[in-house]
């Protein structure tokens, strides 16, 4: 093999290691089985979710979309263990996570990142990331520091801002730090509740690339709630479209776009066909909700 060939091979394998997905994890299988949720504040009986079933494989990236008020957050709160079910059950790795008779049970195996930041402004980035495992006695201070710096570095070079305080960072960077803070707990499931909702289109696009890179490097099961169809298709392996209230599963769109995902894929025929399919589903539901006089729509 000549020198040029040899260099070519090196360059290619180097490129592969920079773009290959981390292997599928063994844990993080989520099974939502015929879940129903009725809120009954003072007898008002709001059927928020009805007969919802979703199967999620370990390491899958799943987006849940649907018109506002269709029960996306309700479903996420049930998976996170913040609320109970009134029908059906949710299993995590074949173990009951939520059943009718179980009180809600949050746990560090499911971490939620919300759209409004929750970093401690008086702690540095590094201290924020280390906080969880240290306070829960999962790691010593030194172990947590090493792990935090390693994760920050892997997740787009955030180690460079380890000594900064959150208010010194852009909101996008704060959100990335929050995701790293979630990842240090080694959750089986990462729940993202419209994390980029308040961002402008350009910042969102940048955040998508960062999130995809974090997903590539530290692969976990991700459940991503959004009302933005384009972001759902661009990021996810499966897009779960919910009906308007009571929220049921209207359809599941399988996104077979290759990874790594790149913004130019959003111009391709395959992406546009998936988008058309999702728009048709969500808008039909938004129209129904609108006709019933419910609030804003996707
Ligand atoms: P989404 O996240 O899709 O916007 P939600 O899950 O927040 O929808 O809400 C689903 C429905 O349940 C809505 O009609 C909402 O008003 C109702 N709801 C949510 N939380 C409660 C609650 N704690 N008590 C009564 N109704 C609720």
PDB file of C-alpha atoms and ligand atoms in Angstrom:
ATOM      1  CA  UNK A   1       0.000   0.000   0.000  1.00  0.00           C
ATOM      2  CA  UNK A   2       1.440   3.410  -0.981  1.00  0.00           C
ATOM      3  CA  UNK A   3       1.831   6.341   1.369  1.00  0.00           C
ATOM      4  CA  UNK A   4      -1.202   8.081  -0.095  1.00  0.00           C
ATOM      5  CA  UNK A   5      -3.373   4.980   0.416  1.00  0.00           C
ATOM      6  CA  UNK A   6      -2.142   4.606   3.955  1.00  0.00           C
ATOM      7  CA  UNK A   7      -2.959   8.225   4.705  1.00  0.00           C
ATOM      8  CA  UNK A   8      -6.344   7.787   3.072  1.00  0.00           C
ATOM      9  CA  UNK A   9      -7.145   4.819   5.324  1.00  0.00           C
ATOM     10  CA  UNK A  10      -6.060   6.711   8.438  1.00  0.00           C
ATOM     11  CA  UNK A  11      -8.160   9.701   7.469  1.00  0.00           C
ATOM     12  CA  UNK A  12     -11.197   7.483   6.824  1.00  0.00           C
ATOM     13  CA  UNK A  13     -11.040   5.559  10.109  1.00  0.00           C
ATOM     14  CA  UNK A  14     -10.445   8.823  11.930  1.00  0.00           C
ATOM     15  CA  UNK A  15     -13.539  10.247  10.286  1.00  0.00           C
ATOM     16  CA  UNK A  16     -15.568   7.145  11.219  1.00  0.00           C
ATOM     17  CA  UNK A  17     -14.597   7.393  14.881  1.00  0.00           C
ATOM     18  CA  UNK A  18     -15.699  11.019  14.878  1.00  0.00           C
ATOM     19  CA  UNK A  19     -19.122  10.221  13.450  1.00  0.00           C
ATOM     20  CA  UNK A  20     -19.961   6.679  14.675  1.00  0.00           C
ATOM     21  CA  UNK A  21     -22.868   6.313  17.109  1.00  0.00           C
ATOM     22  CA  UNK A  22     -22.118   4.964  20.579  1.00  0.00           C
ATOM     23  CA  UNK A  23     -23.491   1.402  20.834  1.00  0.00           C
ATOM     24  CA  UNK A  24     -27.099   0.910  21.879  1.00  0.00           C
ATOM     25  CA  UNK A  25     -27.226   0.684  25.707  1.00  0.00           C
ATOM     26  CA  UNK A  26     -28.528  -2.442  27.445  1.00  0.00           C
ATOM     27  CA  UNK A  27     -30.896  -0.487  29.670  1.00  0.00           C
ATOM     28  CA  UNK A  28     -33.587   2.102  29.063  1.00  0.00           C
ATOM     29  CA  UNK A  29     -36.405   0.096  27.491  1.00  0.00           C
ATOM     30  CA  UNK A  30     -39.648   1.942  28.118  1.00  0.00           C
ATOM     31  CA  UNK A  31     -43.052   0.396  27.644  1.00  0.00           C
ATOM     32  CA  UNK A  32     -46.097   2.622  27.960  1.00  0.00           C
ATOM     33  CA  UNK A  33     -49.089   0.289  28.042  1.00  0.00           C
ATOM     34  CA  UNK A  34     -52.660   1.558  27.640  1.00  0.00           C
ATOM     35  CA  UNK A  35     -51.979   4.525  29.878  1.00  0.00           C
ATOM     36  CA  UNK A  36     -54.844   6.757  30.918  1.00  0.00           C
ATOM     37  CA  UNK A  37     -54.789   9.848  33.086  1.00  0.00           C
ATOM     38  CA  UNK A  38     -57.834  11.627  34.461  1.00  0.00           C
ATOM     39  CA  UNK A  39     -57.336  14.797  36.478  1.00  0.00           C
ATOM     40  CA  UNK A  40     -60.169  15.303  38.847  1.00  0.00           C
ATOM     41  CA  UNK A  41     -59.715  18.634  40.566  1.00  0.00           C
ATOM     42  CA  UNK A  42     -62.893  19.110  42.609  1.00  0.00           C
ATOM     43  CA  UNK A  43     -64.894  16.771  40.369  1.00  0.00           C
ATOM     44  CA  UNK A  44     -63.935  18.491  37.067  1.00  0.00           C
ATOM     45  CA  UNK A  45     -62.809  15.148  35.528  1.00  0.00           C
ATOM     46  CA  UNK A  46     -60.382  16.120  32.765  1.00  0.00           C
ATOM     47  CA  UNK A  47     -59.459  13.094  30.647  1.00  0.00           C
ATOM     48  CA  UNK A  48     -55.948  14.189  29.674  1.00  0.00           C
ATOM     49  CA  UNK A  49     -54.566  10.903  28.256  1.00  0.00           C
ATOM     50  CA  UNK A  50     -56.470   7.837  27.104  1.00  0.00           C
ATOM     51  CA  UNK A  51     -55.236   4.402  26.111  1.00  0.00           C
ATOM     52  CA  UNK A  52     -51.743   5.560  25.121  1.00  0.00           C
ATOM     53  CA  UNK A  53     -49.243   2.837  24.225  1.00  0.00           C
ATOM     54  CA  UNK A  54     -45.644   3.378  23.072  1.00  0.00           C
ATOM     55  CA  UNK A  55     -42.722   0.932  22.939  1.00  0.00           C
ATOM     56  CA  UNK A  56     -39.264   2.486  23.157  1.00  0.00           C
ATOM     57  CA  UNK A  57     -36.071   0.453  22.712  1.00  0.00           C
ATOM     58  CA  UNK A  58     -32.957   1.192  24.794  1.00  0.00           C
ATOM     59  CA  UNK A  59     -31.038   4.058  23.189  1.00  0.00           C
ATOM     60  CA  UNK A  60     -33.911   5.205  20.942  1.00  0.00           C
ATOM     61  CA  UNK A  61     -34.518   8.899  20.405  1.00  0.00           C
ATOM     62  CA  UNK A  62     -38.284   9.394  20.502  1.00  0.00           C
ATOM     63  CA  UNK A  63     -40.102  12.690  20.017  1.00  0.00           C
ATOM     64  CA  UNK A  64     -43.678  13.197  21.177  1.00  0.00           C
ATOM     65  CA  UNK A  65     -45.621  15.848  19.258  1.00  0.00           C
ATOM     66  CA  UNK A  66     -49.198  17.025  19.275  1.00  0.00           C
ATOM     67  CA  UNK A  67     -51.350  20.107  19.769  1.00  0.00           C
ATOM     68  CA  UNK A  68     -51.094  22.034  22.994  1.00  0.00           C
ATOM     69  CA  UNK A  69     -53.145  20.461  25.746  1.00  0.00           C
ATOM     70  CA  UNK A  70     -53.018  16.963  24.187  1.00  0.00           C
ATOM     71  CA  UNK A  71     -51.280  15.416  27.182  1.00  0.00           C
ATOM     72  CA  UNK A  72     -47.587  15.460  26.215  1.00  0.00           C
ATOM     73  CA  UNK A  73     -46.456  16.888  29.552  1.00  0.00           C
ATOM     74  CA  UNK A  74     -48.848  14.609  31.404  1.00  0.00           C
ATOM     75  CA  UNK A  75     -47.234  11.603  29.767  1.00  0.00           C
ATOM     76  CA  UNK A  76     -43.770  12.950  30.501  1.00  0.00           C
ATOM     77  CA  UNK A  77     -44.649  13.626  34.132  1.00  0.00           C
ATOM     78  CA  UNK A  78     -45.871  10.043  34.458  1.00  0.00           C
ATOM     79  CA  UNK A  79     -42.641   8.653  32.976  1.00  0.00           C
ATOM     80  CA  UNK A  80     -40.571  10.982  35.194  1.00  0.00           C
ATOM     81  CA  UNK A  81     -42.465   9.759  38.248  1.00  0.00           C
ATOM     82  CA  UNK A  82     -43.973  13.154  39.084  1.00  0.00           C
ATOM     83  CA  UNK A  83     -47.559  11.949  38.604  1.00  0.00           C
ATOM     84  CA  UNK A  84     -49.507   8.692  38.695  1.00  0.00           C
ATOM     85  CA  UNK A  85     -51.586   6.909  36.061  1.00  0.00           C
ATOM     86  CA  UNK A  86     -55.299   6.272  36.420  1.00  0.00           C
ATOM     87  CA  UNK A  87     -55.247   3.415  33.885  1.00  0.00           C
ATOM     88  CA  UNK A  88     -52.650   1.117  32.345  1.00  0.00           C
ATOM     89  CA  UNK A  89     -48.990   0.960  33.304  1.00  0.00           C
ATOM     90  CA  UNK A  90     -45.480   2.051  32.394  1.00  0.00           C
ATOM     91  CA  UNK A  91     -42.551  -0.377  32.596  1.00  0.00           C
ATOM     92  CA  UNK A  92     -38.869   0.523  32.603  1.00  0.00           C
ATOM     93  CA  UNK A  93     -36.683  -2.447  31.669  1.00  0.00           C
ATOM     94  CA  UNK A  94     -39.651  -4.702  32.398  1.00  0.00           C
ATOM     95  CA  UNK A  95     -40.060  -3.311  35.935  1.00  0.00           C
ATOM     96  CA  UNK A  96     -43.202  -1.366  36.906  1.00  0.00           C
ATOM     97  CA  UNK A  97     -42.569   2.346  36.957  1.00  0.00           C
ATOM     98  CA  UNK A  98     -46.146   3.539  37.140  1.00  0.00           C
ATOM     99  CA  UNK A  99     -49.253   1.482  37.769  1.00  0.00           C
ATOM    100  CA  UNK A 100     -52.709   2.409  39.003  1.00  0.00           C
ATOM    101  CA  UNK A 101     -51.965   1.568  42.618  1.00  0.00           C
ATOM    102  CA  UNK A 102     -48.453   2.964  42.747  1.00  0.00           C
ATOM    103  CA  UNK A 103     -47.714   6.419  44.135  1.00  0.00           C
ATOM    104  CA  UNK A 104     -45.551   8.543  41.807  1.00  0.00           C
ATOM    105  CA  UNK A 105     -41.888   7.608  42.151  1.00  0.00           C
ATOM    106  CA  UNK A 106     -39.223   9.883  40.653  1.00  0.00           C
ATOM    107  CA  UNK A 107     -35.709   8.475  40.403  1.00  0.00           C
ATOM    108  CA  UNK A 108     -32.235   9.331  39.174  1.00  0.00           C
ATOM    109  CA  UNK A 109     -32.674   6.739  36.413  1.00  0.00           C
ATOM    110  CA  UNK A 110     -34.977   9.263  34.667  1.00  0.00           C
ATOM    111  CA  UNK A 111     -33.773  12.836  34.500  1.00  0.00           C
ATOM    112  CA  UNK A 112     -35.812  15.730  33.128  1.00  0.00           C
ATOM    113  CA  UNK A 113     -34.454  18.849  31.456  1.00  0.00           C
ATOM    114  CA  UNK A 114     -37.080  21.596  31.214  1.00  0.00           C
ATOM    115  CA  UNK A 115     -37.289  24.616  28.928  1.00  0.00           C
ATOM    116  CA  UNK A 116     -36.595  26.986  31.803  1.00  0.00           C
ATOM    117  CA  UNK A 117     -33.117  26.532  33.161  1.00  0.00           C
ATOM    118  CA  UNK A 118     -32.529  25.119  36.602  1.00  0.00           C
ATOM    119  CA  UNK A 119     -28.789  25.583  37.144  1.00  0.00           C
ATOM    120  CA  UNK A 120     -27.628  27.036  40.457  1.00  0.00           C
ATOM    121  CA  UNK A 121     -26.473  30.542  39.499  1.00  0.00           C
ATOM    122  CA  UNK A 122     -24.143  30.733  42.505  1.00  0.00           C
ATOM    123  CA  UNK A 123     -22.232  27.577  41.542  1.00  0.00           C
ATOM    124  CA  UNK A 124     -19.772  27.244  38.639  1.00  0.00           C
ATOM    125  CA  UNK A 125     -20.540  25.018  35.671  1.00  0.00           C
ATOM    126  CA  UNK A 126     -18.290  22.317  37.119  1.00  0.00           C
ATOM    127  CA  UNK A 127     -19.899  22.557  40.580  1.00  0.00           C
ATOM    128  CA  UNK A 128     -23.364  22.365  39.013  1.00  0.00           C
ATOM    129  CA  UNK A 129     -22.497  19.208  37.083  1.00  0.00           C
ATOM    130  CA  UNK A 130     -20.834  17.562  40.100  1.00  0.00           C
ATOM    131  CA  UNK A 131     -23.615  18.453  42.512  1.00  0.00           C
ATOM    132  CA  UNK A 132     -26.005  15.504  41.952  1.00  0.00           C
ATOM    133  CA  UNK A 133     -23.640  12.522  42.342  1.00  0.00           C
ATOM    134  CA  UNK A 134     -21.815  14.148  45.294  1.00  0.00           C
ATOM    135  CA  UNK A 135     -24.967  15.057  47.226  1.00  0.00           C
ATOM    136  CA  UNK A 136     -26.377  11.561  46.619  1.00  0.00           C
ATOM    137  CA  UNK A 137     -23.062   9.978  47.732  1.00  0.00           C
ATOM    138  CA  UNK A 138     -22.781   8.213  44.372  1.00  0.00           C
ATOM    139  CA  UNK A 139     -19.238   9.526  43.797  1.00  0.00           C
ATOM    140  CA  UNK A 140     -16.494  11.117  45.843  1.00  0.00           C
ATOM    141  CA  UNK A 141     -15.704  14.761  45.148  1.00  0.00           C
ATOM    142  CA  UNK A 142     -12.619  13.759  43.126  1.00  0.00           C
ATOM    143  CA  UNK A 143     -14.491  11.121  41.102  1.00  0.00           C
ATOM    144  CA  UNK A 144     -17.326  13.544  40.339  1.00  0.00           C
ATOM    145  CA  UNK A 145     -14.875  16.247  39.279  1.00  0.00           C
ATOM    146  CA  UNK A 146     -13.041  13.897  36.930  1.00  0.00           C
ATOM    147  CA  UNK A 147     -16.258  12.549  35.447  1.00  0.00           C
ATOM    148  CA  UNK A 148     -17.780  16.025  35.105  1.00  0.00           C
ATOM    149  CA  UNK A 149     -14.715  17.391  33.287  1.00  0.00           C
ATOM    150  CA  UNK A 150     -14.656  14.364  31.004  1.00  0.00           C
ATOM    151  CA  UNK A 151     -18.349  14.705  30.125  1.00  0.00           C
ATOM    152  CA  UNK A 152     -18.092  18.476  29.664  1.00  0.00           C
ATOM    153  CA  UNK A 153     -15.170  17.939  27.267  1.00  0.00           C
ATOM    154  CA  UNK A 154     -16.987  15.209  25.322  1.00  0.00           C
ATOM    155  CA  UNK A 155     -20.104  17.329  24.985  1.00  0.00           C
ATOM    156  CA  UNK A 156     -18.790  19.943  22.625  1.00  0.00           C
ATOM    157  CA  UNK A 157     -15.826  21.311  24.589  1.00  0.00           C
ATOM    158  CA  UNK A 158     -17.824  22.648  27.545  1.00  0.00           C
ATOM    159  CA  UNK A 159     -14.818  21.986  29.803  1.00  0.00           C
ATOM    160  CA  UNK A 160     -13.587  25.397  28.622  1.00  0.00           C
ATOM    161  CA  UNK A 161     -16.409  27.066  30.570  1.00  0.00           C
ATOM    162  CA  UNK A 162     -16.135  24.816  33.653  1.00  0.00           C
ATOM    163  CA  UNK A 163     -15.103  27.733  35.859  1.00  0.00           C
ATOM    164  CA  UNK A 164     -17.843  30.091  34.607  1.00  0.00           C
ATOM    165  CA  UNK A 165     -21.063  30.852  36.451  1.00  0.00           C
ATOM    166  CA  UNK A 166     -24.321  30.157  34.555  1.00  0.00           C
ATOM    167  CA  UNK A 167     -25.319  33.836  34.184  1.00  0.00           C
ATOM    168  CA  UNK A 168     -22.063  34.356  32.265  1.00  0.00           C
ATOM    169  CA  UNK A 169     -23.190  31.852  29.605  1.00  0.00           C
ATOM    170  CA  UNK A 170     -25.691  32.110  26.755  1.00  0.00           C
ATOM    171  CA  UNK A 171     -29.026  30.379  27.324  1.00  0.00           C
ATOM    172  CA  UNK A 172     -28.050  27.743  24.750  1.00  0.00           C
ATOM    173  CA  UNK A 173     -24.851  26.953  26.585  1.00  0.00           C
ATOM    174  CA  UNK A 174     -26.732  26.816  29.896  1.00  0.00           C
ATOM    175  CA  UNK A 175     -29.112  24.269  28.391  1.00  0.00           C
ATOM    176  CA  UNK A 176     -26.170  22.154  27.211  1.00  0.00           C
ATOM    177  CA  UNK A 177     -24.669  22.265  30.712  1.00  0.00           C
ATOM    178  CA  UNK A 178     -28.028  21.136  32.096  1.00  0.00           C
ATOM    179  CA  UNK A 179     -27.988  18.144  29.781  1.00  0.00           C
ATOM    180  CA  UNK A 180     -24.464  17.272  30.941  1.00  0.00           C
ATOM    181  CA  UNK A 181     -25.660  17.653  34.538  1.00  0.00           C
ATOM    182  CA  UNK A 182     -28.404  15.165  33.740  1.00  0.00           C
ATOM    183  CA  UNK A 183     -26.017  12.753  32.004  1.00  0.00           C
ATOM    184  CA  UNK A 184     -23.569  12.551  34.922  1.00  0.00           C
ATOM    185  CA  UNK A 185     -26.263  10.715  36.896  1.00  0.00           C
ATOM    186  CA  UNK A 186     -26.124   7.936  34.264  1.00  0.00           C
ATOM    187  CA  UNK A 187     -29.888   8.024  33.745  1.00  0.00           C
ATOM    188  CA  UNK A 188     -31.496   5.237  31.756  1.00  0.00           C
ATOM    189  CA  UNK A 189     -33.824   7.807  30.238  1.00  0.00           C
ATOM    190  CA  UNK A 190     -33.292  11.447  29.453  1.00  0.00           C
ATOM    191  CA  UNK A 191     -36.566  13.385  29.318  1.00  0.00           C
ATOM    192  CA  UNK A 192     -36.425  16.690  27.477  1.00  0.00           C
ATOM    193  CA  UNK A 193     -39.515  18.883  27.827  1.00  0.00           C
ATOM    194  CA  UNK A 194     -39.435  21.441  24.998  1.00  0.00           C
ATOM    195  CA  UNK A 195     -35.869  22.388  25.965  1.00  0.00           C
ATOM    196  CA  UNK A 196     -35.393  24.805  23.056  1.00  0.00           C
ATOM    197  CA  UNK A 197     -38.888  26.276  22.946  1.00  0.00           C
ATOM    198  CA  UNK A 198     -37.923  29.831  23.817  1.00  0.00           C
ATOM    199  CA  UNK A 199     -35.028  29.988  21.312  1.00  0.00           C
ATOM    200  CA  UNK A 200     -34.847  31.684  17.934  1.00  0.00           C
ATOM    201  CA  UNK A 201     -34.513  29.506  14.835  1.00  0.00           C
ATOM    202  CA  UNK A 202     -30.760  29.961  14.415  1.00  0.00           C
ATOM    203  CA  UNK A 203     -29.948  29.172  18.069  1.00  0.00           C
ATOM    204  CA  UNK A 204     -32.270  26.177  17.891  1.00  0.00           C
ATOM    205  CA  UNK A 205     -30.439  24.800  14.852  1.00  0.00           C
ATOM    206  CA  UNK A 206     -27.126  25.124  16.681  1.00  0.00           C
ATOM    207  CA  UNK A 207     -28.618  23.404  19.746  1.00  0.00           C
ATOM    208  CA  UNK A 208     -29.911  20.554  17.609  1.00  0.00           C
ATOM    209  CA  UNK A 209     -26.379  19.815  16.407  1.00  0.00           C
ATOM    210  CA  UNK A 210     -25.070  19.917  19.983  1.00  0.00           C
ATOM    211  CA  UNK A 211     -27.820  17.616  21.229  1.00  0.00           C
ATOM    212  CA  UNK A 212     -27.252  15.172  18.372  1.00  0.00           C
ATOM    213  CA  UNK A 213     -23.548  15.115  19.177  1.00  0.00           C
ATOM    214  CA  UNK A 214     -24.277  14.457  22.874  1.00  0.00           C
ATOM    215  CA  UNK A 215     -26.625  11.667  21.823  1.00  0.00           C
ATOM    216  CA  UNK A 216     -23.978  10.189  19.525  1.00  0.00           C
ATOM    217  CA  UNK A 217     -21.326  10.174  22.235  1.00  0.00           C
ATOM    218  CA  UNK A 218     -23.389   9.321  25.361  1.00  0.00           C
ATOM    219  CA  UNK A 219     -26.242   7.327  23.888  1.00  0.00           C
ATOM    220  CA  UNK A 220     -29.292   7.087  26.142  1.00  0.00           C
ATOM    221  CA  UNK A 221     -32.985   6.578  25.586  1.00  0.00           C
ATOM    222  CA  UNK A 222     -34.301  10.086  24.926  1.00  0.00           C
ATOM    223  CA  UNK A 223     -37.935  11.165  25.164  1.00  0.00           C
ATOM    224  CA  UNK A 224     -38.209  14.632  23.661  1.00  0.00           C
ATOM    225  CA  UNK A 225     -41.435  16.589  24.007  1.00  0.00           C
ATOM    226  CA  UNK A 226     -42.032  19.285  21.417  1.00  0.00           C
ATOM    227  CA  UNK A 227     -44.700  20.950  19.346  1.00  0.00           C
ATOM    228  CA  UNK A 228     -42.138  21.648  16.601  1.00  0.00           C
ATOM    229  CA  UNK A 229     -42.552  18.982  13.927  1.00  0.00           C
ATOM    230  CA  UNK A 230     -39.389  19.898  12.038  1.00  0.00           C
ATOM    231  CA  UNK A 231     -37.254  19.512  15.136  1.00  0.00           C
ATOM    232  CA  UNK A 232     -38.994  16.242  16.023  1.00  0.00           C
ATOM    233  CA  UNK A 233     -38.252  14.666  12.635  1.00  0.00           C
ATOM    234  CA  UNK A 234     -34.738  16.057  12.440  1.00  0.00           C
ATOM    235  CA  UNK A 235     -33.732  14.683  15.832  1.00  0.00           C
ATOM    236  CA  UNK A 236     -35.698  11.498  16.443  1.00  0.00           C
ATOM    237  CA  UNK A 237     -35.832   7.867  15.335  1.00  0.00           C
ATOM    238  CA  UNK A 238     -39.552   7.755  16.044  1.00  0.00           C
ATOM    239  CA  UNK A 239     -42.063  10.607  16.141  1.00  0.00           C
ATOM    240  CA  UNK A 240     -45.157   9.842  18.210  1.00  0.00           C
ATOM    241  CA  UNK A 241     -48.078  12.006  17.078  1.00  0.00           C
ATOM    242  CA  UNK A 242     -50.746  12.470  19.744  1.00  0.00           C
ATOM    243  CA  UNK A 243     -54.381  13.319  19.151  1.00  0.00           C
ATOM    244  CA  UNK A 244     -56.029  16.372  20.676  1.00  0.00           C
ATOM    245  CA  UNK A 245     -57.517  15.857  24.136  1.00  0.00           C
ATOM    246  CA  UNK A 246     -58.075  13.208  25.311  1.00  0.00           C
ATOM    247  CA  UNK A 247     -54.552  12.434  24.151  1.00  0.00           C
ATOM    248  CA  UNK A 248     -54.171   9.087  22.464  1.00  0.00           C
ATOM    249  CA  UNK A 249     -51.496   7.935  20.040  1.00  0.00           C
ATOM    250  CA  UNK A 250     -52.602   8.915  16.556  1.00  0.00           C
ATOM    251  CA  UNK A 251     -49.586   7.569  14.677  1.00  0.00           C
ATOM    252  CA  UNK A 252     -45.925   6.692  15.028  1.00  0.00           C
ATOM    253  CA  UNK A 253     -43.667   7.931  12.260  1.00  0.00           C
ATOM    254  CA  UNK A 254     -40.433   5.989  11.822  1.00  0.00           C
ATOM    255  CA  UNK A 255     -37.604   8.298  10.775  1.00  0.00           C
ATOM    256  CA  UNK A 256     -35.010   6.334   8.882  1.00  0.00           C
ATOM    257  CA  UNK A 257     -32.777   9.272   8.017  1.00  0.00           C
ATOM    258  CA  UNK A 258     -29.158   8.207   8.547  1.00  0.00           C
ATOM    259  CA  UNK A 259     -27.027   9.499  11.418  1.00  0.00           C
ATOM    260  CA  UNK A 260     -25.130  11.751  11.772  1.00  0.00           C
ATOM    261  CA  UNK A 261     -27.955  14.085  10.844  1.00  0.00           C
ATOM    262  CA  UNK A 262     -26.915  17.225   9.030  1.00  0.00           C
ATOM    263  CA  UNK A 263     -29.012  20.358   8.365  1.00  0.00           C
ATOM    264  CA  UNK A 264     -28.974  19.797   4.590  1.00  0.00           C
ATOM    265  CA  UNK A 265     -31.054  16.624   5.160  1.00  0.00           C
ATOM    266  CA  UNK A 266     -33.959  18.960   5.878  1.00  0.00           C
ATOM    267  CA  UNK A 267     -33.996  19.809   2.180  1.00  0.00           C
ATOM    268  CA  UNK A 268     -34.099  16.181   1.044  1.00  0.00           C
ATOM    269  CA  UNK A 269     -37.119  14.354  -0.345  1.00  0.00           C
ATOM    270  CA  UNK A 270     -37.222  11.799   2.496  1.00  0.00           C
ATOM    271  CA  UNK A 271     -37.304  14.453   5.227  1.00  0.00           C
ATOM    272  CA  UNK A 272     -39.924  16.506   3.375  1.00  0.00           C
ATOM    273  CA  UNK A 273     -42.168  13.470   2.906  1.00  0.00           C
ATOM    274  CA  UNK A 274     -41.980  12.681   6.644  1.00  0.00           C
ATOM    275  CA  UNK A 275     -42.718  16.304   7.451  1.00  0.00           C
ATOM    276  CA  UNK A 276     -45.784  16.303   5.205  1.00  0.00           C
ATOM    277  CA  UNK A 277     -47.020  13.138   6.941  1.00  0.00           C
ATOM    278  CA  UNK A 278     -46.521  14.647  10.396  1.00  0.00           C
ATOM    279  CA  UNK A 279     -48.088  17.981   9.474  1.00  0.00           C
ATOM    280  CA  UNK A 280     -51.185  16.247   8.140  1.00  0.00           C
ATOM    281  CA  UNK A 281     -51.584  14.298  11.389  1.00  0.00           C
ATOM    282  CA  UNK A 282     -50.961  17.146  13.809  1.00  0.00           C
ATOM    283  CA  UNK A 283     -52.998  19.726  11.934  1.00  0.00           C
ATOM    284  CA  UNK A 284     -56.029  17.483  11.771  1.00  0.00           C
ATOM    285  CA  UNK A 285     -55.844  17.247  15.569  1.00  0.00           C
ATOM    286  CA  UNK A 286     -55.142  20.955  16.030  1.00  0.00           C
ATOM    287  CA  UNK A 287     -58.231  21.719  13.949  1.00  0.00           C
ATOM    288  CA  UNK A 288     -60.378  19.465  16.123  1.00  0.00           C
ATOM    289  CA  UNK A 289     -59.052  21.148  19.262  1.00  0.00           C
ATOM    290  CA  UNK A 290     -59.604  24.590  17.702  1.00  0.00           C
ATOM    291  CA  UNK A 291     -63.187  23.736  16.832  1.00  0.00           C
ATOM    292  CA  UNK A 292     -63.721  22.749  20.453  1.00  0.00           C
ATOM    293  CA  UNK A 293     -62.313  26.118  21.490  1.00  0.00           C
ATOM    294  CA  UNK A 294     -59.164  24.848  23.168  1.00  0.00           C
ATOM    295  CA  UNK A 295     -56.030  26.951  23.534  1.00  0.00           C
ATOM    296  CA  UNK A 296     -53.026  27.291  21.194  1.00  0.00           C
ATOM    297  CA  UNK A 297     -52.069  24.673  18.603  1.00  0.00           C
ATOM    298  CA  UNK A 298     -48.967  23.103  17.145  1.00  0.00           C
TER     299      UNK A 298
HETATM  300  P1  LIG B   1     -49.558  19.395  26.673  1.00  0.00           P
HETATM  301  O1  LIG B   1     -48.277  19.159  27.391  1.00  0.00           O
HETATM  302  O2  LIG B   1     -49.721  18.536  25.463  1.00  0.00           O
HETATM  303  O3  LIG B   1     -49.769  20.842  26.349  1.00  0.00           O
HETATM  304  P2  LIG B   1     -50.799  18.740  29.222  1.00  0.00           P
HETATM  305  O4  LIG B   1     -50.329  17.371  29.533  1.00  0.00           O
HETATM  306  O5  LIG B   1     -50.135  19.871  29.921  1.00  0.00           O
HETATM  307  O6  LIG B   1     -50.779  18.955  27.641  1.00  0.00           O
HETATM  308  O7  LIG B   1     -52.354  18.816  29.558  1.00  0.00           O
HETATM  309  C1  LIG B   1     -53.325  17.890  29.052  1.00  0.00           C
HETATM  310  C2  LIG B   1     -54.691  18.318  29.540  1.00  0.00           C
HETATM  311  O8  LIG B   1     -54.787  18.065  30.941  1.00  0.00           O
HETATM  312  C3  LIG B   1     -55.008  19.799  29.340  1.00  0.00           C
HETATM  313  O9  LIG B   1     -56.371  19.914  29.018  1.00  0.00           O
HETATM  314  C4  LIG B   1     -54.710  20.399  30.673  1.00  0.00           C
HETATM  315  O10 LIG B   1     -55.494  21.551  30.889  1.00  0.00           O
HETATM  316  C5  LIG B   1     -55.107  19.264  31.632  1.00  0.00           C
HETATM  317  N1  LIG B   1     -54.330  19.286  32.864  1.00  0.00           N
HETATM  318  C6  LIG B   1     -52.982  19.207  32.973  1.00  0.00           C
HETATM  319  N2  LIG B   1     -52.610  19.206  34.266  1.00  0.00           N
HETATM  320  C7  LIG B   1     -53.755  19.271  34.990  1.00  0.00           C
HETATM  321  C8  LIG B   1     -54.051  19.314  36.393  1.00  0.00           C
HETATM  322  N3  LIG B   1     -53.082  19.251  37.307  1.00  0.00           N
HETATM  323  N4  LIG B   1     -55.354  19.399  36.765  1.00  0.00           N
HETATM  324  C9  LIG B   1     -56.343  19.441  35.847  1.00  0.00           C
HETATM  325  N5  LIG B   1     -56.134  19.398  34.509  1.00  0.00           N
HETATM  326  C10 LIG B   1     -54.862  19.324  34.081  1.00  0.00           C
END
